Coordinates of C-alpha atoms and ligand atoms in Angstrom, one line a residue:
X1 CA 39.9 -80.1 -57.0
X2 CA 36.0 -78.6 -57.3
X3 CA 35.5 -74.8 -57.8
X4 CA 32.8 -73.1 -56.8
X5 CA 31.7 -69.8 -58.7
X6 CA 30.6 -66.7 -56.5
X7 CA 27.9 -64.8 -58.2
X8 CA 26.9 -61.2 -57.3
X9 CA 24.7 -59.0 -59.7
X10 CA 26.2 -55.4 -58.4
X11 CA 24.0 -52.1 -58.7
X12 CA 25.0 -49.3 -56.9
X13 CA 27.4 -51.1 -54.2
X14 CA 30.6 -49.3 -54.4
X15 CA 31.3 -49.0 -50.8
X16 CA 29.8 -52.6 -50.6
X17 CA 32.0 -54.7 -53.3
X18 CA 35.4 -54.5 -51.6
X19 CA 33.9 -55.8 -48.1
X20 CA 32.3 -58.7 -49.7
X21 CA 35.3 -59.6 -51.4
X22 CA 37.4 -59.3 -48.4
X23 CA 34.9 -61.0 -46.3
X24 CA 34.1 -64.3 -49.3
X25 CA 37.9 -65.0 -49.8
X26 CA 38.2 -65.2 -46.2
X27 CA 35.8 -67.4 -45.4
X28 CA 36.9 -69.6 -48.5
X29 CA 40.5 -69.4 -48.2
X30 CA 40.1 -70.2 -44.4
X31 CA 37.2 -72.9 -44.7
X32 CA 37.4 -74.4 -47.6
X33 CA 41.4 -74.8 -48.7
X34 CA 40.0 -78.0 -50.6
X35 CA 38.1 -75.7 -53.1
X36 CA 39.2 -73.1 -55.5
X37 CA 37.3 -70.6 -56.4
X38 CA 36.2 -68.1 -58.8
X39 CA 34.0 -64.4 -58.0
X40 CA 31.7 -63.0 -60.9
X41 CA 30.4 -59.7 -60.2
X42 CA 27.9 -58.8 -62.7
X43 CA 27.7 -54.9 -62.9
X44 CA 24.0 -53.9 -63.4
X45 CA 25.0 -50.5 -64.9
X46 CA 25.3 -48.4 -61.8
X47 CA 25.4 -45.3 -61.5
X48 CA 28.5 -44.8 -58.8
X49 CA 31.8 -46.4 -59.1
X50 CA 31.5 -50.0 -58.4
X51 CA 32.5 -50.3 -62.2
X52 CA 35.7 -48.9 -61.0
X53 CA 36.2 -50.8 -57.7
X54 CA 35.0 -53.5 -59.8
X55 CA 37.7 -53.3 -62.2
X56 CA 40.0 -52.5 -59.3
X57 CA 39.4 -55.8 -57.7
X58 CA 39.8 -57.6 -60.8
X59 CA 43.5 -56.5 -61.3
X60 CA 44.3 -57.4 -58.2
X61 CA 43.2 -60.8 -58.3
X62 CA 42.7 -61.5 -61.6
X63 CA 43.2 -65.1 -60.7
X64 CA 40.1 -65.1 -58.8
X65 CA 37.8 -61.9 -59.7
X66 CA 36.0 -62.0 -63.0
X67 CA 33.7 -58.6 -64.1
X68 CA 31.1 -59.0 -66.6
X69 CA 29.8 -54.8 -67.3
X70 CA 26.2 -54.6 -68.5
X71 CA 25.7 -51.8 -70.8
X72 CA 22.4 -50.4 -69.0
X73 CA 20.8 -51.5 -65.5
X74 CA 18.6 -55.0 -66.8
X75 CA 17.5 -55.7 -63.2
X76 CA 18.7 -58.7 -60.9
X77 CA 17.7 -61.0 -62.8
X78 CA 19.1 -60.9 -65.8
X79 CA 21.9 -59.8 -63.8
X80 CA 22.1 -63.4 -62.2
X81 CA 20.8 -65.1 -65.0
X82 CA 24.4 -63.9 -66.8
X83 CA 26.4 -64.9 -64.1
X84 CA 25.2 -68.2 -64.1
X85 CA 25.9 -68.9 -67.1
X86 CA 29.5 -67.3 -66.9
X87 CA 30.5 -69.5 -64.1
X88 CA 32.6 -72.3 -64.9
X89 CA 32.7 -74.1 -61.6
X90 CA 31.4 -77.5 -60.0
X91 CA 28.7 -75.6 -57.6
X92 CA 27.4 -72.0 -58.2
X93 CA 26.7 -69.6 -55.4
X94 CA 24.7 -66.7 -56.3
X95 CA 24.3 -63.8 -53.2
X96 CA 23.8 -60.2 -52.8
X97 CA 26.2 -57.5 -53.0
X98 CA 24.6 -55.7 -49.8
X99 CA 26.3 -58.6 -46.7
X100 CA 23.0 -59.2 -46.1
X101 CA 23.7 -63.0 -47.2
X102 CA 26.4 -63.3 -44.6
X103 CA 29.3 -64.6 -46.3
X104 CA 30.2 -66.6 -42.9
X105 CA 27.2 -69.1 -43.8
X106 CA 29.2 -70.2 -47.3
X107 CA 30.6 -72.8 -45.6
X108 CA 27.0 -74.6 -44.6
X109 CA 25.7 -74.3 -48.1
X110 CA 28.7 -76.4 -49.1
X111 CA 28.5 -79.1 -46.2
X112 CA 25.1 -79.6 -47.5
X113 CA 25.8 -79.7 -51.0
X114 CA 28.6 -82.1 -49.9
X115 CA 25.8 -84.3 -48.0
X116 CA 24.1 -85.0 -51.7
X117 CA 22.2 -81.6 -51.7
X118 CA 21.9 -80.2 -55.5
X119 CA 20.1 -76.9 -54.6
X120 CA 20.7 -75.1 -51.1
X121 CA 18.4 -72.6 -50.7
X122 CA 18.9 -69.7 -47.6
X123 CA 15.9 -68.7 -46.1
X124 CA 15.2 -65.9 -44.6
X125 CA 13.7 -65.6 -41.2
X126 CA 11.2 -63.2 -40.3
X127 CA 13.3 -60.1 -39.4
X128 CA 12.8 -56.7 -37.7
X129 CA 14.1 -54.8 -40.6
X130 CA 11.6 -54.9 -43.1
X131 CA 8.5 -52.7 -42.6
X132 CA 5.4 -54.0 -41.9
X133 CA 3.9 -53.3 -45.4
X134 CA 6.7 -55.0 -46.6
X135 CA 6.4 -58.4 -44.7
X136 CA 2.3 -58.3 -45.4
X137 CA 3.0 -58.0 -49.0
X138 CA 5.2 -61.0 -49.5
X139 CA 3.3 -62.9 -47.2
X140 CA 0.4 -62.4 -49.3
X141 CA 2.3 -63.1 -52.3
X142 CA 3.6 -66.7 -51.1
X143 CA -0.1 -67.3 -50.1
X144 CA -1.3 -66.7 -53.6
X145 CA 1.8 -68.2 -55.5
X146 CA 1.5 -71.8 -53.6
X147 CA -2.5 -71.6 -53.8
X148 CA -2.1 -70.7 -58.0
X149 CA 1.1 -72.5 -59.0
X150 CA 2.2 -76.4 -59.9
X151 CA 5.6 -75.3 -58.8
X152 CA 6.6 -75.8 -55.2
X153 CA 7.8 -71.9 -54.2
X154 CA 9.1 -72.0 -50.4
X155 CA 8.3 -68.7 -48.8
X156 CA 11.2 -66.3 -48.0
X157 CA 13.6 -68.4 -49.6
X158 CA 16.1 -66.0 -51.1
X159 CA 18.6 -65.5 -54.1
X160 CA 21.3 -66.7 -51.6
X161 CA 21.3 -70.3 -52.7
X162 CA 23.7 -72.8 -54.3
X163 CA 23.3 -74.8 -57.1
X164 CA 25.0 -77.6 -58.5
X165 CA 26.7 -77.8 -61.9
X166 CA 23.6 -80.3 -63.5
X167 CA 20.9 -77.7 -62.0
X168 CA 22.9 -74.8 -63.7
X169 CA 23.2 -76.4 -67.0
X170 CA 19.8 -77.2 -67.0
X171 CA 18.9 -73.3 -66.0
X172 CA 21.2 -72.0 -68.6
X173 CA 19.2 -74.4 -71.3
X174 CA 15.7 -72.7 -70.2
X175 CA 14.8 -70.1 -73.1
X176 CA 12.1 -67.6 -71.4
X177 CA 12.8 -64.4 -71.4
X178 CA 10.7 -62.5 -68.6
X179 CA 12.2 -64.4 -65.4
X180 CA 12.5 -65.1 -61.4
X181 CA 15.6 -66.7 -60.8
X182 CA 14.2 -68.4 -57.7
X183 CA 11.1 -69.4 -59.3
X184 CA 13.2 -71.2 -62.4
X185 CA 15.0 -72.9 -60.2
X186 CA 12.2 -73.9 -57.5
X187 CA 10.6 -75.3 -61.1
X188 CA 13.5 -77.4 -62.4
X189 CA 13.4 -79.3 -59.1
X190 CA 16.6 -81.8 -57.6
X191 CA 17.5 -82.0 -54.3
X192 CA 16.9 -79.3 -51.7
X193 CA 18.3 -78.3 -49.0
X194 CA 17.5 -75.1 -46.7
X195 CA 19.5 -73.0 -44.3
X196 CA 17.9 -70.3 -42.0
X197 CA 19.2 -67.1 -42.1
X198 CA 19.1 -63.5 -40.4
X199 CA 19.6 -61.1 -42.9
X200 CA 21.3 -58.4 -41.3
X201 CA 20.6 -54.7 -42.9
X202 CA 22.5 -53.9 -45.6
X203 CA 25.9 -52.7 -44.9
X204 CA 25.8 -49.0 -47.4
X205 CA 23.0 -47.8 -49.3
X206 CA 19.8 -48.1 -49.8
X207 CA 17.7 -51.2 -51.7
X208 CA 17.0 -50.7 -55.2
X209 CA 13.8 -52.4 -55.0
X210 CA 11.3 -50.5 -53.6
X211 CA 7.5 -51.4 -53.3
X212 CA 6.5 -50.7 -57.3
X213 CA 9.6 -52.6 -58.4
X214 CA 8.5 -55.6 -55.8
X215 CA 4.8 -56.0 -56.6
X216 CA 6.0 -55.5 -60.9
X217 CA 7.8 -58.9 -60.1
X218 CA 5.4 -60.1 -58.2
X219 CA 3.0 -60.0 -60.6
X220 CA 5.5 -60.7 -63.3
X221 CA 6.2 -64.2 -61.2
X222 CA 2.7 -65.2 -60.8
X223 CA 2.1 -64.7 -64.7
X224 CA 5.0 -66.6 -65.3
X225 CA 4.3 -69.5 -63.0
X226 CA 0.6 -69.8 -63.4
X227 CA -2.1 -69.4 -65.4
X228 CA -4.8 -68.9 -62.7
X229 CA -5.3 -65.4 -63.2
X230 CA -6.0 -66.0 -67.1
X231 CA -9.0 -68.3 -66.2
X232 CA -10.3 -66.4 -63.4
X233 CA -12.7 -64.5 -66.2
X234 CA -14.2 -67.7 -67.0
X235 CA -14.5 -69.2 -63.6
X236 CA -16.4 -65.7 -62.9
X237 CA -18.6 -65.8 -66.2
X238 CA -19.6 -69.7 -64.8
X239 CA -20.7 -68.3 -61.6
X240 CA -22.8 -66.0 -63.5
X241 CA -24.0 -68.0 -65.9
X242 CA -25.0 -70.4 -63.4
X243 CA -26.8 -67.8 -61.1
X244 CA -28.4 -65.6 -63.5
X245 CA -30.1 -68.9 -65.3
X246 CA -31.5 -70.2 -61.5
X247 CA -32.9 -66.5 -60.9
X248 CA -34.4 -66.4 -64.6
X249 CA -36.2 -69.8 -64.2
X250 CA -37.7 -68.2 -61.0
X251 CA -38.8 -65.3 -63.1
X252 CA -40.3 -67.5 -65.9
X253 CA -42.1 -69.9 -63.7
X254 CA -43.6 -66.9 -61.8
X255 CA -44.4 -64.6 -64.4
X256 CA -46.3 -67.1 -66.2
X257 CA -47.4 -70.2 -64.2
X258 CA -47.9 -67.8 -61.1
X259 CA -46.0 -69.7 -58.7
X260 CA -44.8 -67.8 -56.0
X261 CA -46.5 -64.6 -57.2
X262 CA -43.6 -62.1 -56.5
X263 CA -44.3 -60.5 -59.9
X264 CA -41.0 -59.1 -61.3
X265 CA -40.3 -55.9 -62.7
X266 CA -39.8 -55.4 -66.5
X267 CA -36.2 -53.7 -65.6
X268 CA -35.4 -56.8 -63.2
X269 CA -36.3 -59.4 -65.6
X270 CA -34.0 -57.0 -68.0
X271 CA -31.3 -57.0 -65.5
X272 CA -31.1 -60.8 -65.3
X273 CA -31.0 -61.3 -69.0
X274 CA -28.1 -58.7 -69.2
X275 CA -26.3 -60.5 -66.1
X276 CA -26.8 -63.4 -68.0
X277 CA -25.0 -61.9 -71.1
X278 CA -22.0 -61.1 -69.2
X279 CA -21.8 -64.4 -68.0
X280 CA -21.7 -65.8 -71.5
X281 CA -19.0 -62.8 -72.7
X282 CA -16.7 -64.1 -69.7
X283 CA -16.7 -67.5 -70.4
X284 CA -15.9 -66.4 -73.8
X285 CA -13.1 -65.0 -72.6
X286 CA -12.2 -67.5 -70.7
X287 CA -12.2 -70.2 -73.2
X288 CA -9.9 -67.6 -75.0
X289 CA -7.6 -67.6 -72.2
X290 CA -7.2 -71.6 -72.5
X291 CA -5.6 -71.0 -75.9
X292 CA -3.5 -68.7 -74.7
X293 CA -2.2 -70.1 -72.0
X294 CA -1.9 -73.3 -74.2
X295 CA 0.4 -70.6 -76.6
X296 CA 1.9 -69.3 -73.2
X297 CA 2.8 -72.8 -72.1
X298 CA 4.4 -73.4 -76.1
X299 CA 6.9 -70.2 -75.7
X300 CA 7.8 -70.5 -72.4
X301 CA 9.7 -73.5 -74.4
X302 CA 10.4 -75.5 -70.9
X303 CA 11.5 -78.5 -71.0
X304 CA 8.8 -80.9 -70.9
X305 CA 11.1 -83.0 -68.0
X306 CA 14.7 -83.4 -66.9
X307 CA 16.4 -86.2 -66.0
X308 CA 19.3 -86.0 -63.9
X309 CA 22.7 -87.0 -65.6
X310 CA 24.6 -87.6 -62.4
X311 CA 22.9 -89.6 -59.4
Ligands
UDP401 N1 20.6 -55.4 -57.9 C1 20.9 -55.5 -59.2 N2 20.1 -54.8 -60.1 C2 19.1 -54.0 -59.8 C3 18.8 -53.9 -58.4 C4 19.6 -54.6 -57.5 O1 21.8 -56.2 -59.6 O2 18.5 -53.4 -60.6 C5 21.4 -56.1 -56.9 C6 21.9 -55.3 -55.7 O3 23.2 -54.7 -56.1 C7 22.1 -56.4 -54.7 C8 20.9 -57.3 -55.0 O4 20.6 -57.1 -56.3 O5 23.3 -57.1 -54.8 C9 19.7 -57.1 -54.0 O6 19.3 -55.8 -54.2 P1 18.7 -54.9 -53.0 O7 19.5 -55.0 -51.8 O8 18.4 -53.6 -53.5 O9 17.3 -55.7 -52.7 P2 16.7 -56.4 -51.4 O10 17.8 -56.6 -50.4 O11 15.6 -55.4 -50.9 O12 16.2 -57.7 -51.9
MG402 MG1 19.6 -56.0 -50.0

């Protein structure tokens, strides 16, 4: 018999735990009698009592419920990240405490894993709920991800997505220590799968991640998955370089061979020599940045492939 492992990094969701456990066995018992299954909730040291509806639920079905308890709040992804690696079963499901990964959809994720898939990946369609800033922001985000990054990041695909036993062995072997769960899977690859989705607004509360904790791991992300932004300095100091040396032969070939006779200014041909300067100081930089991305590349400590074990 497979098992599948439920993860669900819990911060704040009190009134939100019980419902999704309600709701997940349901589905399971009722969909799935073929699977067993297991539920890790991985409390993000919140500040209500889902610690104690946590604990709770885990007396109650301790056949079923498991409760790691972080000691302080270490964000969703580590949160995740420790789940993972808890879970024991054949496929891993990892989805938000909120409901707004519908547990009803559990079933599909499995159908396709059954149909060969090794990652299923829910993604969101635009929805109503999210503020305009909001959707603009993330838009732009996926824009700039894709454009900078080797790895192929789908836009709006979620946390709500199911992984195989080989992709979660190979994401419990990766070492780095600032990390989007999404991304690290998106980089290790296998076969996808994707399943559309509504999120519907979360059922209590309020999300923990407002706009400063967003764009922190969106930049975080696009550090982590490229190195564009290191080399932009140099690109810039080439574009300088380049242009200030055009606009100083202009200068030379006029000030003394009296070409064009536009006569430049002291100050100007000052200005150019200084542009010029900058130029080489940023390409400086930039060749800097090539040996530290080089010693980024080294610690990250990815594997430099992986081969899958089970075809
Ligand atoms: N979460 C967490 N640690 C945090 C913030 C959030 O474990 O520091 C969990 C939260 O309990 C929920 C999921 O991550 O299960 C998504 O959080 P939220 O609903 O706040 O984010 P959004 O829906 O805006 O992505
Ligand atoms: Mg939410």
């Amino acid at each position: 018999m497979s098992r599948i492992s439920i993860v669900v990094p819990v911060y704040n969701e009190a009134k939100n735990v019980p419902v999704l456990f309600e709701r997940v066995s349901d589905v399971l018992t009722k969909t799935c009698p073929d699977l067993s299954f297991e539920i890790i909730f991985v409390n993000d040291g919140s500040r209500d009592d889902s610690l104690t509806q946590l604990t709770h639920l885990e007396n109650a079905h301790p056949e079923t419920v498991r409760v790691l308890d972080f000691s302080r709040n270490f964000g969703k992804e580590a949160a995740t990240t420790a789940g993972i690696r808890a879970a024991t079963g054949d496929l891993i499901l990892s989805m938000d405490a909120d409901l707004q990964h519908p547990p009803e959809l559990i079933p599909k994720f499995i159908e396709k894993w059954r149909n060969g898939a090794e990652v299923v990946i829910g993604v969101r369609k635009n929805d109503a709920s999210d503020t305009r800033l909001k959707r603009m922001g993330s838009r732009l985000f996926y824009k700039l991800i894709r454009a900078v990054s080797q790895t192929d990041i789908v836009p709006r695909a979620t946390d709500f997505r199911l992984i195989d036993r080989g992709v979660a062995d190979e994401f419990n072997a990766l070492t780095e220590r600032s990390r989007m769960t999404r991304g690290l899977i998106d980089w290790l690859g296998f076969r996808r799968a994707f399943i559309p989705f509504t999120a519907p607004n979360r059922l209590h509360g309020t999300a923990s991640y407002d706009m400063k904790k967003l764009v922190s791991l969106a930049l975080e992300s696009l550090v982590a998955h490229s190195l564009f932004p290191l080399r932009l300095a140099g690109y810039i100091g080439i574009t300088i370089i380049i242009l200030s040396s055009i606009l100083g032969i202009v200068m030379l070939l006029d000030r003394y061979l009296f070409v064009w006779g536009l006569s430049f200014s002291g100050p100007a041909i000052l200005a150019n020599l200084i542009l010029f300067l900058v130029g080489v100081v940023l390409v400086s930089l930039g060749l800097l940045a090539f040996y530290i991305a080089h010693i980024h590349t080294e610690t990250q400590n990815r594997p430099l492939y992986i081969i899958r074990k089970k075809r």
